[in-house]
Amino acid sequence: MPVLRSLLFSILLWGGAQAATTAAPPVPGAPLSAPEQGRGTQALDVLGVRSYLLVPGRCPAGGCALVVVSHPRAQDAARMLRSTGVPALTGALLQAQFAVLLSGDGGPTTWGSPDALAEVAQAHLEATGRFRWNGRTYALGLSMGGLMALRSALPGSPYAVSGVALIDGWSDLRGAWGSAMSRREEINAAYSRTSAPGPDLDPLQQAYLAPMLPLFVAASPDDTTVPARSNGERLFTLAQPELSEYVALTGPHLGANRFNAEMARRLTSFFQRLEQGVTARRR
């Protein structure tokens, strides 16, 4: 299936805290029903997987940057759209004149695979043609979505990403593979493998070989699903110092304090700093 996805693309151009083998807990309050499209929300379908583009009321003369949001394990873009948690973050981004792409990530358990990234790239291409885009893209990954967000910012990505934010995000693919049999089976399927992914497929290992990135990392030592020490803390050692931010959280995986007004403010300020840096360099 990943090979077929890759071929079709070329033709067209979270784990819960309660047990290591369960899917990610729903983003707070997320019902399972399909979302109704609202004003400024556009559905994008790529190879049967739906994403949603959220566009601010108006973009400035120079256009809006795009933030691509990657979902937790066993979830999808519709669940993020209808949740009571994620809109606290995306609403702040929209208020700050960022467009937001709630990404389907190629499916519910693609674990940031290169083939899934190719599908996200097609959604990105379609999305950036639907609003006044300024040419810059940022990535936000929640839980499993951290792998997709990080991979999209590494050399060889089909679209350029200028900064990455992870909230309780996986970055260590090989660690995820070894953490539970259910994750191992999903990763093997997503990567068309029967053994552990090599360092060449692990976003964290590849980040060691890449230029330092502007990173926003929020993680908690209380998280028993995604270990902070081997994921967020380890990744942050590779962060570009003057632009990056580490937020030490408390509480369980994807708890409510990940989706409150303070987190929304800090996350939005991170992306605004990156945008202001581009403006300053142009003067």
Tab-separated table of C-alpha atoms in Angstrom:
chain	number	residue	atom	x	y	z
A	1	MET	CA	0.000	0.000	0.000
A	2	PRO	CA	2.751	2.585	0.784
A	3	VAL	CA	4.294	1.810	-2.632
A	4	LEU	CA	0.904	2.335	-4.280
A	5	ARG	CA	0.457	5.625	-2.423
A	6	SER	CA	3.852	6.807	-3.574
A	7	LEU	CA	3.100	5.826	-7.178
A	8	LEU	CA	-0.272	7.566	-7.140
A	9	PHE	CA	1.306	10.708	-5.741
A	10	SER	CA	3.920	10.764	-8.494
A	11	ILE	CA	1.136	10.467	-11.017
A	12	LEU	CA	-0.839	13.314	-9.430
A	13	LEU	CA	2.431	15.397	-9.484
A	14	TRP	CA	-1.285	9.552	19.842
A	15	GLY	CA	-0.846	6.183	22.547
A	16	GLY	CA	-3.141	6.785	25.587
A	17	ALA	CA	-1.755	7.266	29.076
A	18	GLN	CA	-3.746	4.317	30.386
A	19	ALA	CA	-1.834	1.603	28.501
A	20	ALA	CA	1.081	1.575	26.096
A	21	THR	CA	-0.776	-0.449	23.490
A	22	THR	CA	-3.879	1.741	23.199
A	23	ALA	CA	-4.536	4.528	20.753
A	24	ALA	CA	-4.020	8.130	21.771
A	25	PRO	CA	-6.719	9.573	24.020
A	26	PRO	CA	-9.150	11.788	22.155
A	27	VAL	CA	-8.131	15.413	22.032
A	28	PRO	CA	-10.327	16.818	24.827
A	29	GLY	CA	-14.009	16.648	23.958
A	30	ALA	CA	-13.495	15.325	20.414
A	31	PRO	CA	-16.641	13.585	19.124
A	32	LEU	CA	-16.326	11.028	16.357
A	33	SER	CA	-18.950	12.403	13.971
A	34	ALA	CA	-17.857	13.987	10.686
A	35	PRO	CA	-17.474	17.744	10.868
A	36	GLU	CA	-19.735	20.283	9.283
A	37	GLN	CA	-17.849	22.720	7.140
A	38	GLY	CA	-17.902	26.204	8.561
A	39	ARG	CA	-17.044	29.552	7.085
A	40	GLY	CA	-13.363	29.695	6.234
A	41	THR	CA	-13.027	25.883	6.438
A	42	GLN	CA	-12.309	23.934	3.271
A	43	ALA	CA	-12.143	20.153	2.908
A	44	LEU	CA	-9.284	18.633	0.896
A	45	ASP	CA	-9.328	14.983	-0.177
A	46	VAL	CA	-6.101	13.221	-1.200
A	47	LEU	CA	-6.279	9.515	-2.060
A	48	GLY	CA	-9.352	9.104	0.127
A	49	VAL	CA	-7.908	10.864	3.192
A	50	ARG	CA	-9.503	14.161	4.226
A	51	SER	CA	-7.709	17.227	5.536
A	52	TYR	CA	-9.169	20.624	6.436
A	53	LEU	CA	-7.857	24.060	5.552
A	54	LEU	CA	-8.751	26.889	7.936
A	55	VAL	CA	-8.176	30.372	6.559
A	56	PRO	CA	-8.146	33.652	8.515
A	57	GLY	CA	-10.761	36.254	7.713
A	58	ARG	CA	-8.130	38.126	5.728
A	59	CYS	CA	-4.422	37.818	5.056
A	60	PRO	CA	-2.125	40.855	5.067
A	61	ALA	CA	-0.813	42.242	1.796
A	62	GLY	CA	2.220	39.962	1.994
A	63	GLY	CA	0.086	36.866	2.565
A	64	CYS	CA	-0.339	34.394	5.422
A	65	ALA	CA	2.011	31.626	6.492
A	66	LEU	CA	0.614	28.079	6.807
A	67	VAL	CA	0.785	25.821	9.881
A	68	VAL	CA	0.323	22.107	9.125
A	69	VAL	CA	-1.079	20.222	12.144
A	70	SER	CA	-0.464	16.454	12.345
A	71	HIS	CA	-2.802	14.352	14.467
A	72	PRO	CA	-2.316	11.785	17.236
A	73	ARG	CA	-2.396	8.050	16.667
A	74	ALA	CA	-5.703	6.533	15.517
A	75	GLN	CA	-7.268	9.947	14.981
A	76	ASP	CA	-7.830	12.157	11.945
A	77	ALA	CA	-8.352	15.727	10.785
A	78	ALA	CA	-12.105	15.584	11.415
A	79	ARG	CA	-11.556	14.725	15.052
A	80	MET	CA	-9.164	17.621	15.491
A	81	LEU	CA	-11.605	19.993	13.825
A	82	ARG	CA	-14.502	18.997	16.096
A	83	SER	CA	-12.517	18.786	19.327
A	84	THR	CA	-12.802	21.278	22.157
A	85	GLY	CA	-9.014	21.264	22.586
A	86	VAL	CA	-7.295	21.801	19.254
A	87	PRO	CA	-9.443	24.827	18.291
A	88	ALA	CA	-7.966	26.687	21.272
A	89	LEU	CA	-4.628	26.434	19.459
A	90	THR	CA	-5.835	26.885	15.902
A	91	GLY	CA	-8.116	29.768	16.889
A	92	ALA	CA	-5.146	31.687	18.266
A	93	LEU	CA	-3.190	30.972	15.089
A	94	LEU	CA	-6.055	32.207	12.921
A	95	GLN	CA	-6.346	35.370	15.035
A	96	ALA	CA	-2.635	35.941	14.379
A	97	GLN	CA	-3.265	35.566	10.626
A	98	PHE	CA	-1.822	32.093	10.136
A	99	ALA	CA	-3.691	29.692	7.895
A	100	VAL	CA	-3.979	26.172	9.346
A	101	LEU	CA	-4.042	22.806	7.571
A	102	LEU	CA	-5.472	20.053	9.793
A	103	SER	CA	-3.718	17.191	8.069
A	104	GLY	CA	-5.094	13.716	7.487
A	105	ASP	CA	-1.470	12.502	7.471
A	106	GLY	CA	-2.243	9.758	4.962
A	107	GLY	CA	-4.294	7.821	7.532
A	108	PRO	CA	-4.762	7.208	11.261
A	109	THR	CA	-1.584	5.191	11.942
A	110	THR	CA	1.022	6.230	9.382
A	111	TRP	CA	3.659	7.132	12.007
A	112	GLY	CA	5.256	9.861	9.888
A	113	SER	CA	6.253	7.562	7.054
A	114	PRO	CA	7.781	8.985	3.856
A	115	ASP	CA	4.823	7.693	1.833
A	116	ALA	CA	2.373	9.463	4.139
A	117	LEU	CA	4.451	12.637	3.874
A	118	ALA	CA	4.054	12.446	0.098
A	119	GLU	CA	0.282	12.524	0.592
A	120	VAL	CA	0.545	15.464	2.993
A	121	ALA	CA	2.629	17.235	0.363
A	122	GLN	CA	-0.234	16.904	-2.113
A	123	ALA	CA	-2.660	18.365	0.447
A	124	HIS	CA	-0.139	21.141	1.118
A	125	LEU	CA	0.057	21.902	-2.607
A	126	GLU	CA	-3.713	22.119	-2.901
A	127	ALA	CA	-4.076	24.163	0.289
A	128	THR	CA	-1.504	26.786	-0.629
A	129	GLY	CA	-3.351	27.410	-3.882
A	130	ARG	CA	-6.545	28.340	-2.038
A	131	PHE	CA	-5.469	31.444	-0.107
A	132	ARG	CA	-2.919	34.234	-0.263
A	133	TRP	CA	0.134	32.257	0.908
A	134	ASN	CA	3.398	34.018	1.755
A	135	GLY	CA	5.521	30.989	0.846
A	136	ARG	CA	6.333	29.879	4.409
A	137	THR	CA	5.133	26.740	6.158
A	138	TYR	CA	5.432	25.615	9.787
A	139	ALA	CA	4.553	22.261	11.368
A	140	LEU	CA	2.799	21.271	14.603
A	141	GLY	CA	2.717	17.628	15.690
A	142	LEU	CA	0.558	16.141	18.448
A	143	SER	CA	1.720	12.806	19.891
A	144	MET	CA	2.298	10.480	16.888
A	145	GLY	CA	2.020	13.562	14.679
A	146	GLY	CA	5.376	14.717	16.016
A	147	LEU	CA	7.063	12.258	13.647
A	148	MET	CA	5.323	13.725	10.610
A	149	ALA	CA	5.986	17.299	11.719
A	150	LEU	CA	9.681	16.618	12.255
A	151	ARG	CA	10.135	14.623	9.050
A	152	SER	CA	8.541	17.409	7.034
A	153	ALA	CA	11.267	19.822	8.203
A	154	LEU	CA	14.226	17.576	7.342
A	155	PRO	CA	16.293	17.688	4.149
A	156	GLY	CA	14.541	15.844	1.340
A	157	SER	CA	11.028	16.848	2.403
A	158	PRO	CA	8.754	17.558	-0.602
A	159	TYR	CA	7.943	21.018	0.810
A	160	ALA	CA	9.955	23.414	2.953
A	161	VAL	CA	9.160	23.822	6.648
A	162	SER	CA	10.704	26.738	8.554
A	163	GLY	CA	9.955	25.718	12.156
A	164	VAL	CA	8.492	22.800	14.108
A	165	ALA	CA	6.331	22.568	17.256
A	166	LEU	CA	5.728	19.305	19.121
A	167	ILE	CA	3.225	18.829	21.930
A	168	ASP	CA	3.737	15.472	23.677
A	169	GLY	CA	5.219	14.477	20.342
A	170	TRP	CA	7.078	11.356	19.280
A	171	SER	CA	10.370	12.066	17.538
A	172	ASP	CA	12.124	8.749	18.208
A	173	LEU	CA	10.609	6.329	15.678
A	174	ARG	CA	12.827	3.427	16.691
A	175	GLY	CA	11.841	3.987	20.315
A	176	ALA	CA	8.161	3.924	19.366
A	177	TRP	CA	8.719	0.697	17.393
A	178	GLY	CA	10.232	-0.980	20.423
A	179	SER	CA	7.730	0.305	22.970
A	180	ALA	CA	4.683	-1.903	22.263
A	181	MET	CA	3.722	-4.709	19.886
A	182	SER	CA	0.711	-2.786	18.570
A	183	ARG	CA	2.901	0.174	17.638
A	184	ARG	CA	5.451	-2.167	16.092
A	185	GLU	CA	2.817	-3.733	13.858
A	186	GLU	CA	1.483	-0.338	12.772
A	187	ILE	CA	4.954	1.015	12.021
A	188	ASN	CA	5.890	-2.132	10.092
A	189	ALA	CA	2.753	-1.714	7.974
A	190	ALA	CA	3.268	2.016	7.437
A	191	TYR	CA	6.912	1.564	6.415
A	192	SER	CA	6.492	-1.791	4.596
A	193	ARG	CA	8.972	-3.493	6.897
A	194	THR	CA	9.229	-6.565	9.080
A	195	SER	CA	12.046	-5.261	11.280
A	196	ALA	CA	12.969	-2.093	13.139
A	197	PRO	CA	13.338	1.000	10.938
A	198	GLY	CA	16.952	1.915	10.340
A	199	PRO	CA	18.459	5.248	11.363
A	200	ASP	CA	17.873	6.512	7.821
A	201	LEU	CA	14.107	6.316	8.441
A	202	ASP	CA	14.118	7.698	11.983
A	203	PRO	CA	13.353	11.454	12.042
A	204	LEU	CA	15.228	11.919	15.313
A	205	GLN	CA	18.360	10.253	13.998
A	206	GLN	CA	18.170	12.259	10.796
A	207	ALA	CA	17.726	15.480	12.769
A	208	TYR	CA	21.211	14.934	14.189
A	209	LEU	CA	22.556	15.177	10.629
A	210	ALA	CA	20.502	18.223	9.624
A	211	PRO	CA	20.980	21.930	10.362
A	212	MET	CA	19.571	23.075	13.697
A	213	LEU	CA	15.852	23.825	13.578
A	214	PRO	CA	13.712	26.419	15.340
A	215	LEU	CA	11.792	24.170	17.743
A	216	PHE	CA	8.913	24.582	20.173
A	217	VAL	CA	8.758	21.482	22.377
A	218	ALA	CA	6.150	20.932	25.099
A	219	ALA	CA	6.546	17.741	27.131
A	220	SER	CA	5.852	16.322	30.583
A	221	PRO	CA	7.857	13.894	32.737
A	222	ASP	CA	4.459	12.549	33.840
A	223	ASP	CA	3.705	11.382	30.277
A	224	THR	CA	3.796	7.567	30.303
A	225	THR	CA	2.873	7.293	26.613
A	226	VAL	CA	5.601	9.359	24.958
A	227	PRO	CA	8.681	9.486	27.212
A	228	ALA	CA	9.811	13.107	27.406
A	229	ARG	CA	13.458	12.263	28.061
A	230	SER	CA	13.961	10.208	24.891
A	231	ASN	CA	11.742	12.349	22.673
A	232	GLY	CA	11.107	16.033	23.454
A	233	GLU	CA	14.130	16.580	25.684
A	234	ARG	CA	16.463	14.735	23.359
A	235	LEU	CA	15.195	16.526	20.286
A	236	PHE	CA	15.494	19.907	21.948
A	237	THR	CA	19.280	19.480	22.221
A	238	LEU	CA	19.239	20.045	18.451
A	239	ALA	CA	17.172	23.250	18.607
A	240	GLN	CA	18.328	26.559	17.189
A	241	PRO	CA	18.939	28.380	20.498
A	242	GLU	CA	17.858	31.963	19.863
A	243	LEU	CA	14.459	31.081	18.376
A	244	SER	CA	13.447	27.902	20.192
A	245	GLU	CA	11.409	27.283	23.329
A	246	TYR	CA	10.973	24.317	25.677
A	247	VAL	CA	7.792	24.170	27.768
A	248	ALA	CA	7.997	21.850	30.767
A	249	LEU	CA	4.506	20.508	31.396
A	250	THR	CA	2.926	18.441	34.142
A	251	GLY	CA	0.216	15.825	33.953
A	252	PRO	CA	-0.621	12.945	31.620
A	253	HIS	CA	-0.351	12.597	27.864
A	254	LEU	CA	-2.347	15.221	25.954
A	255	GLY	CA	-3.905	16.561	29.127
A	256	ALA	CA	-6.046	19.686	29.181
A	257	ASN	CA	-3.099	22.022	29.880
A	258	ARG	CA	-1.862	21.295	26.350
A	259	PHE	CA	-4.903	23.063	24.920
A	260	ASN	CA	-5.454	26.065	27.155
A	261	ALA	CA	-5.080	29.793	26.500
A	262	GLU	CA	-1.520	29.915	27.844
A	263	MET	CA	-0.315	27.157	25.515
A	264	ALA	CA	-2.099	28.825	22.608
A	265	ARG	CA	-0.354	32.106	23.407
A	266	ARG	CA	3.100	30.553	23.669
A	267	LEU	CA	2.687	28.455	20.535
A	268	THR	CA	1.436	31.399	18.495
A	269	SER	CA	4.232	33.624	19.818
A	270	PHE	CA	6.779	31.038	18.658
A	271	PHE	CA	5.514	31.098	15.088
A	272	GLN	CA	5.205	34.898	15.187
A	273	ARG	CA	8.870	35.168	16.238
A	274	LEU	CA	9.859	33.133	13.206
A	275	GLU	CA	7.754	35.319	10.934
A	276	GLN	CA	9.183	38.498	12.466
A	277	GLY	CA	12.678	37.150	11.919
A	278	VAL	CA	11.978	36.809	8.219
A	279	THR	CA	10.673	40.378	8.094
A	280	ALA	CA	13.710	41.695	9.956
A	281	ARG	CA	16.137	39.950	7.587
A	282	ARG	CA	14.443	41.554	4.603
A	283	ARG	CA	14.943	45.101	5.893
